[in-house]
Tab-separated table of C-alpha atoms in Angstrom:
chain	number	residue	atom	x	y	z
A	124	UNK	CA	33.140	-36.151	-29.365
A	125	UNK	CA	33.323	-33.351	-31.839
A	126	UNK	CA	33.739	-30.572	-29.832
A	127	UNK	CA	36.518	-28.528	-30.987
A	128	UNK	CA	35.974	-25.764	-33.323
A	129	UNK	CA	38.276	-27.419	-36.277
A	130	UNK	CA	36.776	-30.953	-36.209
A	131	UNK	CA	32.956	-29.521	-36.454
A	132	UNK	CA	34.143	-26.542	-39.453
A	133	UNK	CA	33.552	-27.726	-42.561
A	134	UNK	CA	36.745	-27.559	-44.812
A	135	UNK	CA	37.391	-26.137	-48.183
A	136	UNK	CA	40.495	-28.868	-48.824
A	137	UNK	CA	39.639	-32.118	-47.410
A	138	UNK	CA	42.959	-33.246	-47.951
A	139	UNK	CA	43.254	-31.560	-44.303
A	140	UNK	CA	41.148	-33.695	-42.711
A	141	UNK	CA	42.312	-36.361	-40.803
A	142	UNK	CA	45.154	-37.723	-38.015
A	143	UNK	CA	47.611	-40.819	-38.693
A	144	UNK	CA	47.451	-42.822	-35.214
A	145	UNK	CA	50.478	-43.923	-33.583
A	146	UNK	CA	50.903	-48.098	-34.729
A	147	UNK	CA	51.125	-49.014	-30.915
A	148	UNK	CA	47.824	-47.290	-30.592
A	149	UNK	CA	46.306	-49.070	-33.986
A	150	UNK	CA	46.941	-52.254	-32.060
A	151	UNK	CA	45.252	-51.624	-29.096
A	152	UNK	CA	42.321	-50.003	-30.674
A	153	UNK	CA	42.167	-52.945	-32.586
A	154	UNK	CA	42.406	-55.540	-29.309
A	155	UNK	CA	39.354	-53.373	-27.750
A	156	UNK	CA	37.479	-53.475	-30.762
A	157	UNK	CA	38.271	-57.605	-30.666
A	158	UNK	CA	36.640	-57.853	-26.871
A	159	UNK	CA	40.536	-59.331	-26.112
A	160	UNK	CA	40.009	-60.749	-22.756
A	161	UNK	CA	43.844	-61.236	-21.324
A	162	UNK	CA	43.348	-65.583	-20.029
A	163	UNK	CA	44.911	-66.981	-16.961
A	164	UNK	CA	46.431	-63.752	-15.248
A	165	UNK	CA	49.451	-63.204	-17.872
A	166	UNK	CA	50.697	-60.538	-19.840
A	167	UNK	CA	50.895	-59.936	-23.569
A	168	UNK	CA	53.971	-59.971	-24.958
A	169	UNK	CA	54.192	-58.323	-28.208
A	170	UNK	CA	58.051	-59.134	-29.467
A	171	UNK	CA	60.163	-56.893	-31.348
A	172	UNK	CA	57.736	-54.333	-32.068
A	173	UNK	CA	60.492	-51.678	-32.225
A	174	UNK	CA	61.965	-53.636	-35.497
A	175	UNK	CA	58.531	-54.269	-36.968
A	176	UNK	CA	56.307	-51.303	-36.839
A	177	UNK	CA	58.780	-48.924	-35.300
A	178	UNK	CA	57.117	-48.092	-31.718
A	179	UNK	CA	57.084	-50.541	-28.719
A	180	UNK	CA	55.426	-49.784	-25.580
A	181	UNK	CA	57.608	-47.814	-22.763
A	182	UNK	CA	60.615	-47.259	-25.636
A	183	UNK	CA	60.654	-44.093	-26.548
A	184	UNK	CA	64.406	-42.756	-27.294
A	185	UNK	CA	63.205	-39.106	-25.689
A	186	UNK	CA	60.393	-37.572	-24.124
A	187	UNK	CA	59.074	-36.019	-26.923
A	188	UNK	CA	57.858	-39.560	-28.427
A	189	UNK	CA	58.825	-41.250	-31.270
A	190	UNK	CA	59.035	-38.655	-33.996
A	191	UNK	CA	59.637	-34.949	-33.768
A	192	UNK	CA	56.524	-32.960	-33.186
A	193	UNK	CA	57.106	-30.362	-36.383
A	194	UNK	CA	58.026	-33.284	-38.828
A	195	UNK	CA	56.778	-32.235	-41.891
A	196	UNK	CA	56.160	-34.913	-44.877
A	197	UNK	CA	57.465	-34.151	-48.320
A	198	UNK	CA	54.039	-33.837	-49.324
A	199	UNK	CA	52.554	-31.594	-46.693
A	200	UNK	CA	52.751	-27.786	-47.980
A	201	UNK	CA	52.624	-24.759	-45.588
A	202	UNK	CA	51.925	-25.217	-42.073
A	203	UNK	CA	50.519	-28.361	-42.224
A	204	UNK	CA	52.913	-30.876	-39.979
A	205	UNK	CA	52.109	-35.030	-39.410
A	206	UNK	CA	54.599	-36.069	-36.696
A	207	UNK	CA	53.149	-39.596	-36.941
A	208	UNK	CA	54.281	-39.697	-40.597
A	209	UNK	CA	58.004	-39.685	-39.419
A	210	UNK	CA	57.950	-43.301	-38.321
A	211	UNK	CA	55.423	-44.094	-41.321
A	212	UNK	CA	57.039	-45.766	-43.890
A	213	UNK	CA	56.807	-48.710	-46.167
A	214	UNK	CA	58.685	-51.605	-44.233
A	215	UNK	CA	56.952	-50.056	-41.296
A	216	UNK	CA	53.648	-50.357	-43.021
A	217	UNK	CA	54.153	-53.685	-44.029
A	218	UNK	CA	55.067	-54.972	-40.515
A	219	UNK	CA	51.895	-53.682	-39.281
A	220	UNK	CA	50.024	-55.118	-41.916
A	221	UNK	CA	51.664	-58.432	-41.651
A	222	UNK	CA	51.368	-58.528	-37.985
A	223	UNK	CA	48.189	-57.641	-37.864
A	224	UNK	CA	46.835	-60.367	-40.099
A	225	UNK	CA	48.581	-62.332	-37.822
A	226	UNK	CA	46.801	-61.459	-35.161
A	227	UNK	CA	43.669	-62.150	-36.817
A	228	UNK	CA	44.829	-65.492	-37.805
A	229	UNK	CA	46.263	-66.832	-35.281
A	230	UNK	CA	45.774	-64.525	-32.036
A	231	UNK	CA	47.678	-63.230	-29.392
């Protein structure tokens, strides 16, 4: 739904454009997309997520997430901010990567 004023403007930079999701989020968007269908009344474990991709479900150190909501990247100029960027790096990146082709391999 594009209904806010800055997602339906057209931009002069669109370098601008865009959000980094959160890699717990990447996950389940990617499960929905799947159809994952949990079998036999259990629960999905996903181990060590922390360690791998840097978020895990319910383990936030404060309130305020993961990151700190003015984080600005190195190469963000101006106002621009990317709180998400803060936990995105390249082990991080990796570990996503890694476990997600895992997923797809072998499932959940």
């Amino acid at each position: 739904v594009l209904l806010h004023s800055e997602a339906r403007a057209a931009s002069t930079n669109p370098k601008h454009h865009g959000a980094l999701r959160e890699p717990i989020l990447k996950i389940v968007h990617f499960l929905r997309s799947m159809g994952y269908v949990e079998g036999g009344n259990r629960e999905v474990i996903l181990k060590n997520l922390e360690e791998i991709i840097g978020q895990a479900p319910f383990q936030s150190p404060t309130v305020f997430n993961f990151y700190a909501p003015d984080y600005q990247p190195s190469s963000f100029s101006g106002a621009l901010v990317g709180p998400e960027f803060q936990i995105f790096n390249a082990p991080y990146a990796v570990g996503f990567m890694n476990g997600m082709m895992s997923m797809i391999e072998y499932g959940v």
